[in-house]
Amino acid sequence: MAYGRGRYVAVGMEGLVLTSGDGRAWEPVPLGLDRNLWGVAFAQGRFVAVGDHIILVSQDGRHFETLPAPGILNAVAFAQGLFLAVGWGGLILTSQDGRSWHRQASGTWKGLFGIARSERLWVVVGEGGTVLTSSDGIRWHQAVLEGAPFLTGVAWNGSRFVAVGWGLALYTSEDGLAWEPLHPGTGQQLWSVAFGPQGFVAVGHEGPMGVVLFSPEGTAWTLEARVPAWLLGVGWGRGQYVAVGERGTILLSPNGKRWVKVETPVQKWLYAVAYGEDRFVAAGEALLLSREGKVWRAFPLPQEETLLGLTFGAGTFLAAGEKGSLYASRDGIRWEKVLSLGRPWLRGLVHGNGRFVASGHGKVLVAQRGWDWEEASAPHLPKHLPSVAHGDGRFALVGHPRPGEGVVAFSEDGLAWDEAHPLGNEPEGIAYGQGRFVVVGNCGTLLSWP
């Protein structure tokens, strides 16, 4: 939100622009845009708003000129005669008048979200603990905060900078160069969670390192392992937990606490793992099988499609692909395509109550009789639905409609999803055990229900 010429201007999703003279009564400004707007500033007698590949300029806050932008811009600010806009992919733009913009080399590909200026220094913050500093807005120097927090905002109060981010991250600095963590938050991105007799295991990454967290009951968690590879999937079978990730990484643990890496015949990314028919199946950009989890063999992927999800039920492995396909197999080696959407991905899979449920990009599918798939009617659910679980006689799935927001929804049959609850962060995985559902996601999200 910005204030100028006796008027407040606020911007938001899908081209939303609101204006108010007193901050209480607001009216929309019809622009006919469908692009998200993420920031607005007022300086030099004009409002400047930025968003998805767009820049808006207005003298009065009611009539806007539309300009193209070379990427998604998340924030804009003005100081000492210069507009500065930042966005995804390390994008930094500068302008003296808000209309003519110049791209500057930031030295990073990280997303940038917050801008502040002291008497002598610009400071920009972003994902992965990224902090950029510049005296002139043109030449930038980069630092990375320990713990790689996802920083979303920064401000200058006249004596120090204060940066904030997800996971309650809070950092301060007097000069913009040396930062003190008042609350470090977490940069952990958790992708998957599984339940076994010893408890819950969640996996993900923090910066370049993979992380493994363990909880006996899904409430109090401890960090048990760090490995030099992102971890993207986890499962339980044959008395052990198995975690999989980038460059063919596979870890084993009998109790969720002591982890051992095993050799694999591939260097490709693995996204999921499941156990059934006395064997483990791991899948992603490659397909691996193992009887006991220690020795793995590679087999051809079904139709060379990267697999994002796996589950086992009713004597059958079910795999979900990046092209919206589903494949079934009795042995994990020979696969039959049982669904082809010919459109974006499916990832979430579970078997329960005598049926398979699959979720993904804008789809929830249920197979009650063989491979006769029926699509759930769920227009109120978000498009991004990465994970689904079953427990206590009902299904639960998670999704996120937009950055920083999430949803968990419940259904008895997988078709009617009437019960939905908002979440504060973006969820990526869900599992059931110990009488509760556990959700994991960005910024170290670890939630239990009930």
Coordinates of C-alpha atoms in Angstrom, one line a residue:
M1 CA 0.0 0.0 0.0
A2 CA 1.1 3.6 -0.8
Y3 CA -0.1 7.1 0.1
G4 CA 0.2 10.2 -2.1
R5 CA -1.9 13.1 -3.4
G6 CA -4.3 12.7 -0.5
R7 CA -5.1 9.1 -1.5
Y8 CA -4.2 5.5 -0.4
V9 CA -3.6 2.9 -3.2
A10 CA -3.5 -0.8 -2.5
V11 CA -2.8 -3.6 -4.9
G12 CA -3.4 -7.4 -5.0
M13 CA -4.1 -10.6 -6.9
E14 CA -5.6 -10.7 -10.4
G15 CA -5.1 -7.0 -11.2
L16 CA -6.8 -5.8 -8.0
V17 CA -6.3 -2.1 -7.3
L18 CA -8.2 -0.3 -4.5
T19 CA -8.2 3.4 -3.6
S20 CA -9.3 5.3 -0.6
G21 CA -9.3 8.9 0.7
D22 CA -9.4 8.0 4.4
G23 CA -8.2 4.4 4.7
R24 CA -11.6 3.2 5.7
A25 CA -13.9 3.4 2.6
W26 CA -12.3 1.7 -0.4
E27 CA -13.4 1.4 -4.0
P28 CA -11.9 -0.7 -6.8
V29 CA -10.2 0.7 -9.8
P30 CA -11.3 -1.2 -12.9
L31 CA -8.2 -2.0 -15.0
G32 CA -9.3 -5.1 -16.8
L33 CA -6.1 -6.9 -15.8
D34 CA -5.7 -10.6 -14.7
R35 CA -2.1 -10.3 -13.6
N36 CA -1.1 -10.3 -9.9
L37 CA 0.2 -7.1 -8.4
W38 CA 2.7 -7.4 -5.5
G39 CA 3.9 -3.9 -4.6
V40 CA 3.2 -0.2 -4.9
A41 CA 5.1 3.0 -4.0
F42 CA 4.5 6.7 -4.4
A43 CA 7.2 9.2 -5.2
Q44 CA 7.8 12.1 -7.6
G45 CA 4.1 12.8 -7.8
R46 CA 3.1 9.3 -9.1
F47 CA 2.1 5.9 -8.0
V48 CA 4.2 3.0 -9.3
A49 CA 2.9 -0.6 -8.9
V50 CA 4.6 -3.8 -9.9
G51 CA 3.6 -7.4 -10.5
D52 CA 3.6 -10.4 -12.8
H53 CA 5.5 -9.1 -15.9
I54 CA 3.9 -5.7 -15.5
I55 CA 4.5 -2.1 -14.2
L56 CA 1.7 0.4 -13.6
V57 CA 2.2 4.1 -13.4
S58 CA -0.5 6.7 -12.3
Q59 CA -0.6 10.4 -11.4
D60 CA -3.8 10.2 -9.5
G61 CA -4.2 6.6 -8.3
R62 CA -7.2 6.1 -10.6
H63 CA -5.9 6.0 -14.1
F64 CA -2.9 3.8 -14.8
E65 CA -0.4 3.5 -17.7
T66 CA 0.6 -0.1 -18.3
L67 CA 4.3 -1.0 -19.0
P68 CA 5.9 -4.4 -19.6
A69 CA 8.4 -5.9 -17.2
P70 CA 10.9 -8.7 -17.9
G71 CA 9.8 -10.9 -15.1
I72 CA 7.7 -11.2 -11.9
L73 CA 8.3 -8.2 -9.7
N74 CA 7.6 -8.6 -6.0
A75 CA 8.4 -5.1 -4.5
V76 CA 9.1 -1.5 -5.4
A77 CA 10.6 1.4 -3.4
F78 CA 11.9 4.9 -4.0
A79 CA 14.8 6.7 -2.3
Q80 CA 17.3 9.4 -3.2
G81 CA 16.0 10.0 -6.7
L82 CA 15.7 6.3 -7.7
F83 CA 12.9 3.8 -8.0
L84 CA 14.0 0.2 -7.3
A85 CA 12.0 -2.9 -8.2
V86 CA 12.9 -6.5 -7.4
G87 CA 11.5 -9.9 -8.2
W88 CA 12.0 -13.6 -9.0
G89 CA 15.2 -14.9 -10.6
G90 CA 17.3 -12.1 -9.0
L91 CA 15.6 -9.5 -11.1
I92 CA 16.5 -5.9 -10.2
L93 CA 15.2 -2.9 -12.1
T94 CA 16.0 0.8 -11.6
S95 CA 14.3 4.0 -12.9
Q96 CA 14.5 7.7 -12.3
D97 CA 11.0 8.4 -13.4
G98 CA 9.0 5.2 -12.9
R99 CA 8.5 4.8 -16.7
S100 CA 12.0 4.1 -18.2
W101 CA 13.5 1.1 -16.4
H102 CA 17.0 -0.5 -16.6
R103 CA 17.9 -4.0 -15.6
Q104 CA 20.9 -4.4 -13.2
A105 CA 23.1 -7.4 -12.6
S106 CA 22.3 -8.8 -9.1
G107 CA 24.6 -11.8 -9.1
T108 CA 21.9 -14.2 -8.0
W109 CA 19.0 -16.2 -9.3
K110 CA 17.2 -16.2 -6.0
G111 CA 13.7 -14.6 -5.6
L112 CA 13.9 -11.1 -4.1
F113 CA 11.0 -9.7 -2.0
G114 CA 12.0 -6.8 0.2
I115 CA 13.7 -3.4 -0.2
A116 CA 15.0 -0.8 2.2
R117 CA 17.3 2.2 2.0
S118 CA 19.5 3.9 4.7
E119 CA 21.3 7.2 4.2
R120 CA 24.1 5.4 2.3
L121 CA 22.9 1.9 1.3
W122 CA 20.2 -0.1 -0.5
V123 CA 19.4 -3.5 1.1
V124 CA 17.4 -6.2 -0.8
V125 CA 16.4 -9.5 0.8
G126 CA 15.0 -12.7 -0.6
E127 CA 14.8 -16.5 -0.5
G128 CA 17.5 -18.7 0.8
G129 CA 18.8 -16.1 3.2
T130 CA 19.8 -13.8 0.3
V131 CA 20.9 -10.3 1.3
L132 CA 22.1 -7.8 -1.4
T133 CA 23.6 -4.4 -0.8
S134 CA 24.4 -1.5 -3.0
S135 CA 25.3 2.2 -2.6
D136 CA 23.9 3.2 -6.0
G137 CA 21.4 0.5 -7.0
I138 CA 23.6 -0.6 -9.9
R139 CA 26.6 -2.5 -8.4
W140 CA 25.4 -5.2 -6.0
H141 CA 27.2 -7.3 -3.4
Q142 CA 25.7 -10.5 -2.0
A143 CA 25.7 -12.2 1.4
V144 CA 23.8 -15.3 2.6
L145 CA 22.5 -15.5 6.1
E146 CA 23.2 -18.7 8.1
G147 CA 20.2 -21.1 8.1
A148 CA 19.0 -19.8 4.6
P149 CA 15.8 -18.2 5.9
F150 CA 13.1 -17.2 3.4
L151 CA 13.2 -13.4 3.9
T152 CA 10.1 -11.5 2.7
G153 CA 10.7 -7.9 3.9
V154 CA 13.2 -5.4 5.3
A155 CA 13.0 -1.9 6.8
W156 CA 15.3 0.8 8.0
N157 CA 14.4 2.7 11.2
G158 CA 17.1 5.3 11.2
S159 CA 19.6 3.3 13.1
R160 CA 19.3 -0.3 11.9
F161 CA 17.9 -2.6 9.3
V162 CA 15.3 -5.2 10.3
A163 CA 14.6 -8.2 8.0
V164 CA 11.7 -10.6 8.5
G165 CA 10.6 -13.8 6.8
W166 CA 8.8 -17.1 7.0
G167 CA 9.1 -19.3 10.0
L168 CA 9.2 -16.1 12.2
A169 CA 12.6 -15.3 10.9
L170 CA 13.9 -11.9 12.4
Y171 CA 17.3 -10.4 11.7
T172 CA 18.8 -7.0 12.4
S173 CA 21.9 -5.2 11.1
E174 CA 23.3 -1.7 11.7
D175 CA 25.2 -1.5 8.4
G176 CA 23.4 -4.0 6.2
L177 CA 26.5 -6.2 6.0
A178 CA 26.7 -8.0 9.4
W179 CA 23.4 -9.5 10.5
E180 CA 22.3 -10.7 14.0
P181 CA 19.6 -13.4 14.2
L182 CA 17.0 -12.4 16.8
H183 CA 15.0 -15.4 15.7
P184 CA 16.6 -17.4 12.9
G185 CA 13.4 -19.0 11.7
T186 CA 14.1 -21.8 9.2
G187 CA 14.8 -22.1 5.6
Q188 CA 13.7 -25.8 5.6
Q189 CA 11.6 -26.9 2.7
L190 CA 9.9 -30.1 3.7
W191 CA 8.6 -32.2 0.8
S192 CA 7.4 -35.5 2.2
V193 CA 6.3 -37.2 5.5
A194 CA 5.8 -40.9 6.3
F195 CA 4.7 -42.9 9.4
G196 CA 6.2 -46.1 10.7
P197 CA 6.0 -48.0 14.1
Q198 CA 8.6 -45.7 15.6
G199 CA 6.9 -42.4 14.5
F200 CA 6.9 -39.8 11.8
V201 CA 9.8 -39.0 9.5
A202 CA 9.8 -35.8 7.4
V203 CA 12.4 -35.0 4.7
G204 CA 13.3 -32.0 2.6
H205 CA 16.2 -29.5 2.3
E206 CA 17.7 -26.4 3.8
G207 CA 19.9 -24.6 1.4
P208 CA 22.0 -27.2 -0.5
M209 CA 21.7 -29.8 2.3
G210 CA 19.0 -32.5 2.7
V211 CA 17.4 -32.7 6.1
V212 CA 15.6 -35.5 8.0
L213 CA 13.3 -34.8 11.0
F214 CA 11.8 -37.3 13.4
S215 CA 8.8 -37.2 15.8
P216 CA 7.4 -40.1 17.8
E217 CA 3.9 -38.7 17.8
G218 CA 3.9 -35.9 15.2
T219 CA 4.1 -33.0 17.6
A220 CA 7.6 -32.5 18.9
W221 CA 10.3 -32.8 16.2
T222 CA 14.1 -33.2 16.2
L223 CA 16.6 -32.8 13.3
E224 CA 18.3 -36.2 12.9
A225 CA 20.4 -35.9 9.8
R226 CA 21.9 -33.6 7.2
V227 CA 23.2 -34.9 3.9
P228 CA 24.7 -33.2 0.8
A229 CA 21.6 -33.9 -1.3
W230 CA 18.0 -32.7 -1.3
L231 CA 15.6 -35.4 0.0
L232 CA 12.2 -35.5 -1.7
G233 CA 10.4 -38.6 -0.6
V234 CA 10.2 -41.0 2.3
G235 CA 8.4 -44.3 3.1
W236 CA 8.4 -47.2 5.5
G237 CA 8.5 -50.9 4.9
R238 CA 10.3 -54.1 6.0
G239 CA 11.1 -52.7 9.4
Q240 CA 12.8 -49.5 8.1
Y241 CA 12.4 -46.0 6.8
V242 CA 13.7 -45.2 3.3
A243 CA 14.3 -41.7 2.1
V244 CA 15.1 -40.8 -1.5
G245 CA 16.3 -37.6 -3.3
E246 CA 18.5 -35.9 -5.8
R247 CA 21.4 -37.7 -7.6
G248 CA 20.1 -41.1 -6.8
T249 CA 20.4 -40.6 -3.0
I250 CA 18.8 -43.3 -0.8
L251 CA 19.0 -43.4 3.0
L252 CA 17.9 -46.2 5.3
S253 CA 17.0 -46.0 9.0
P254 CA 15.6 -48.7 11.4
N255 CA 14.2 -46.1 13.8
G256 CA 14.1 -42.6 12.1
K257 CA 17.2 -41.5 14.0
R258 CA 20.2 -43.4 12.7
W259 CA 20.6 -43.0 8.9
V260 CA 22.9 -44.8 6.5
K261 CA 23.4 -44.0 2.8
V262 CA 23.4 -46.9 0.4
E263 CA 24.8 -47.1 -3.1
T264 CA 22.5 -46.8 -6.1
P265 CA 23.2 -47.4 -9.9
V266 CA 21.8 -43.9 -10.9
Q267 CA 22.6 -40.3 -10.5
K268 CA 19.1 -39.1 -11.3
W269 CA 16.5 -37.5 -9.1
L270 CA 14.2 -39.7 -7.1
Y271 CA 10.9 -38.3 -5.9
A272 CA 9.0 -41.1 -4.2
V273 CA 9.3 -44.5 -2.6
A274 CA 6.8 -47.2 -1.7
Y275 CA 6.9 -50.8 -0.2
G276 CA 4.7 -53.8 -1.2
E277 CA 4.9 -57.4 -2.4
D278 CA 8.1 -57.8 -0.4
R279 CA 10.0 -55.1 -2.3
F280 CA 10.8 -51.4 -2.3
V281 CA 10.1 -49.3 -5.4
A282 CA 11.8 -45.9 -5.8
A283 CA 10.9 -43.6 -8.7
G284 CA 11.5 -40.3 -10.3
E285 CA 13.8 -39.7 -13.3
A286 CA 14.7 -43.4 -12.8
L287 CA 13.0 -46.5 -11.6
L288 CA 14.8 -48.6 -8.9
L289 CA 13.8 -51.8 -7.1
S290 CA 15.2 -53.5 -3.9
R291 CA 14.2 -56.4 -1.8
E292 CA 15.8 -55.3 1.5
G293 CA 16.6 -51.7 0.8
K294 CA 20.4 -52.1 0.6
V295 CA 21.0 -53.3 -3.0
W296 CA 19.1 -51.5 -5.7
R297 CA 18.6 -52.4 -9.4
A298 CA 17.5 -50.0 -12.2
F299 CA 14.6 -50.7 -14.6
P300 CA 13.2 -48.8 -17.5
L301 CA 10.6 -46.1 -16.7
P302 CA 7.1 -46.7 -18.1
Q303 CA 7.1 -44.8 -21.4
E304 CA 10.1 -42.7 -20.2
E305 CA 7.9 -40.4 -18.1
T306 CA 9.3 -39.0 -14.9
L307 CA 7.3 -40.3 -11.9
L308 CA 6.4 -37.9 -9.1
G309 CA 4.4 -40.2 -6.8
L310 CA 4.0 -43.8 -5.6
T311 CA 1.8 -45.8 -3.4
F312 CA 0.9 -49.5 -2.8
G313 CA -2.5 -51.0 -2.1
A314 CA -4.7 -54.0 -3.0
G315 CA -1.7 -55.9 -4.3
T316 CA -0.8 -53.1 -6.8
F317 CA 1.8 -50.4 -7.1
L318 CA 0.4 -47.1 -8.5
A319 CA 2.7 -44.4 -9.9
A320 CA 1.8 -40.8 -10.9
G321 CA 3.7 -39.1 -13.7
E322 CA 4.6 -35.5 -14.7
K323 CA 2.4 -35.7 -17.8
G324 CA -0.8 -36.5 -15.9
S325 CA -0.5 -40.3 -16.4
L326 CA -1.1 -43.1 -13.9
Y327 CA 0.7 -46.5 -14.2
A328 CA -0.1 -49.7 -12.3
S329 CA 2.2 -52.7 -11.7
R330 CA 2.0 -55.9 -9.7
D331 CA 5.7 -56.3 -9.4
G332 CA 7.2 -52.8 -9.8
I333 CA 8.9 -53.8 -13.1
R334 CA 6.1 -54.2 -15.7
W335 CA 3.8 -51.2 -15.8
E336 CA 0.5 -50.6 -17.4
K337 CA -0.9 -47.1 -18.2
V338 CA -4.3 -46.9 -16.5
L339 CA -4.9 -43.2 -17.0
S340 CA -3.7 -40.5 -19.4
L341 CA -4.8 -36.9 -18.9
G342 CA -2.4 -35.5 -21.4
R343 CA -2.0 -32.5 -19.2
P344 CA -0.1 -31.3 -16.1
W345 CA 1.2 -33.5 -13.4
L346 CA -0.2 -35.9 -10.8
R347 CA 1.7 -36.5 -7.6
G348 CA -0.4 -37.4 -4.5
L349 CA -1.4 -41.0 -4.3
V350 CA -3.0 -43.2 -1.5
H351 CA -5.0 -46.3 -1.1
G352 CA -7.8 -46.6 1.5
N353 CA -11.4 -47.6 2.0
G354 CA -11.1 -50.0 -1.0
R355 CA -10.1 -47.3 -3.5
F356 CA -7.2 -45.3 -4.9
V357 CA -7.2 -41.5 -4.7
A358 CA -4.9 -39.4 -6.9
S359 CA -4.3 -35.6 -6.7
G360 CA -2.2 -33.1 -8.6
H361 CA -2.6 -30.0 -10.8
G362 CA -6.3 -29.1 -10.4
K363 CA -7.4 -32.8 -10.2
V364 CA -8.7 -35.2 -7.6
L365 CA -9.4 -38.7 -9.1
V366 CA -10.9 -41.8 -7.5
A367 CA -10.8 -45.4 -8.7
Q368 CA -13.3 -47.6 -6.9
R369 CA -13.8 -50.4 -9.5
G370 CA -10.6 -51.5 -11.2
W371 CA -9.2 -48.5 -13.2
D372 CA -12.5 -46.8 -13.8
W373 CA -11.5 -43.3 -12.7
E374 CA -14.0 -40.7 -11.5
E375 CA -13.1 -37.0 -11.1
A376 CA -14.1 -35.4 -7.8
S377 CA -16.1 -32.2 -8.0
A378 CA -14.0 -29.8 -6.0
P379 CA -14.0 -26.3 -7.6
H380 CA -13.4 -24.7 -4.2
L381 CA -10.0 -26.5 -3.8
P382 CA -6.8 -24.9 -5.1
K383 CA -5.1 -26.0 -8.3
H384 CA -1.9 -27.2 -6.6
L385 CA -2.8 -30.4 -4.7
P386 CA 0.5 -32.3 -4.1
S387 CA -0.3 -34.9 -1.5
V388 CA -3.2 -37.0 -0.1
A389 CA -3.4 -39.5 2.8
H390 CA -5.9 -41.8 4.4
G391 CA -6.6 -42.5 8.1
D392 CA -9.4 -42.7 10.6
G393 CA -11.9 -43.7 7.9
R394 CA -11.3 -40.6 5.7
F395 CA -9.1 -39.1 3.1
A396 CA -7.1 -35.8 3.6
L397 CA -5.4 -33.8 1.0
V398 CA -3.3 -30.6 1.1
G399 CA -2.8 -27.8 -1.4
H400 CA -2.0 -24.2 -1.8
P401 CA -3.9 -21.6 -3.8
R402 CA -1.2 -18.9 -3.8
P403 CA 2.2 -18.1 -2.2
G404 CA 2.1 -18.3 1.6
E405 CA -1.3 -19.9 1.9
G406 CA -2.5 -23.5 2.2
V407 CA -5.5 -25.7 2.6
V408 CA -6.2 -29.1 4.1
A409 CA -9.4 -30.8 3.0
F410 CA -11.2 -34.0 4.2
S411 CA -13.4 -36.5 2.5
E412 CA -14.9 -39.9 3.4
D413 CA -15.1 -41.2 -0.1
G414 CA -12.5 -39.1 -2.0
L415 CA -15.3 -37.5 -4.2
A416 CA -17.0 -35.0 -1.9
W417 CA -14.5 -32.6 -0.2
D418 CA -16.9 -30.5 1.9
E419 CA -14.6 -29.9 4.9
A420 CA -11.7 -27.6 4.1
H421 CA -9.5 -25.6 6.5
P422 CA -7.0 -22.8 5.8
L423 CA -3.3 -23.2 6.6
G424 CA -0.8 -20.4 7.2
N425 CA 2.0 -21.9 5.0
E426 CA 2.3 -23.9 1.8
P427 CA 1.9 -27.6 2.5
E428 CA 3.6 -30.2 0.3
G429 CA 3.1 -33.6 2.1
I430 CA 0.6 -35.3 4.5
A431 CA 0.6 -38.6 6.3
Y432 CA -1.5 -40.4 9.0
G433 CA -0.5 -42.2 12.2
Q434 CA -0.9 -42.2 15.9
G435 CA -4.5 -41.0 15.5
R436 CA -3.6 -37.8 13.6
F437 CA -2.7 -36.3 10.3
V438 CA 0.7 -34.6 10.0
V439 CA 1.3 -31.9 7.4
V440 CA 4.8 -30.7 6.2
G441 CA 5.7 -27.9 3.8
N442 CA 7.7 -24.7 3.3
C443 CA 9.6 -22.8 5.9
G444 CA 9.7 -25.9 8.2
T445 CA 6.0 -26.3 8.3
L446 CA 5.1 -29.1 10.7
L447 CA 1.4 -29.3 11.6
S448 CA -0.7 -32.0 13.2
W449 CA -4.5 -32.6 13.0
P450 CA -6.2 -33.0 15.4

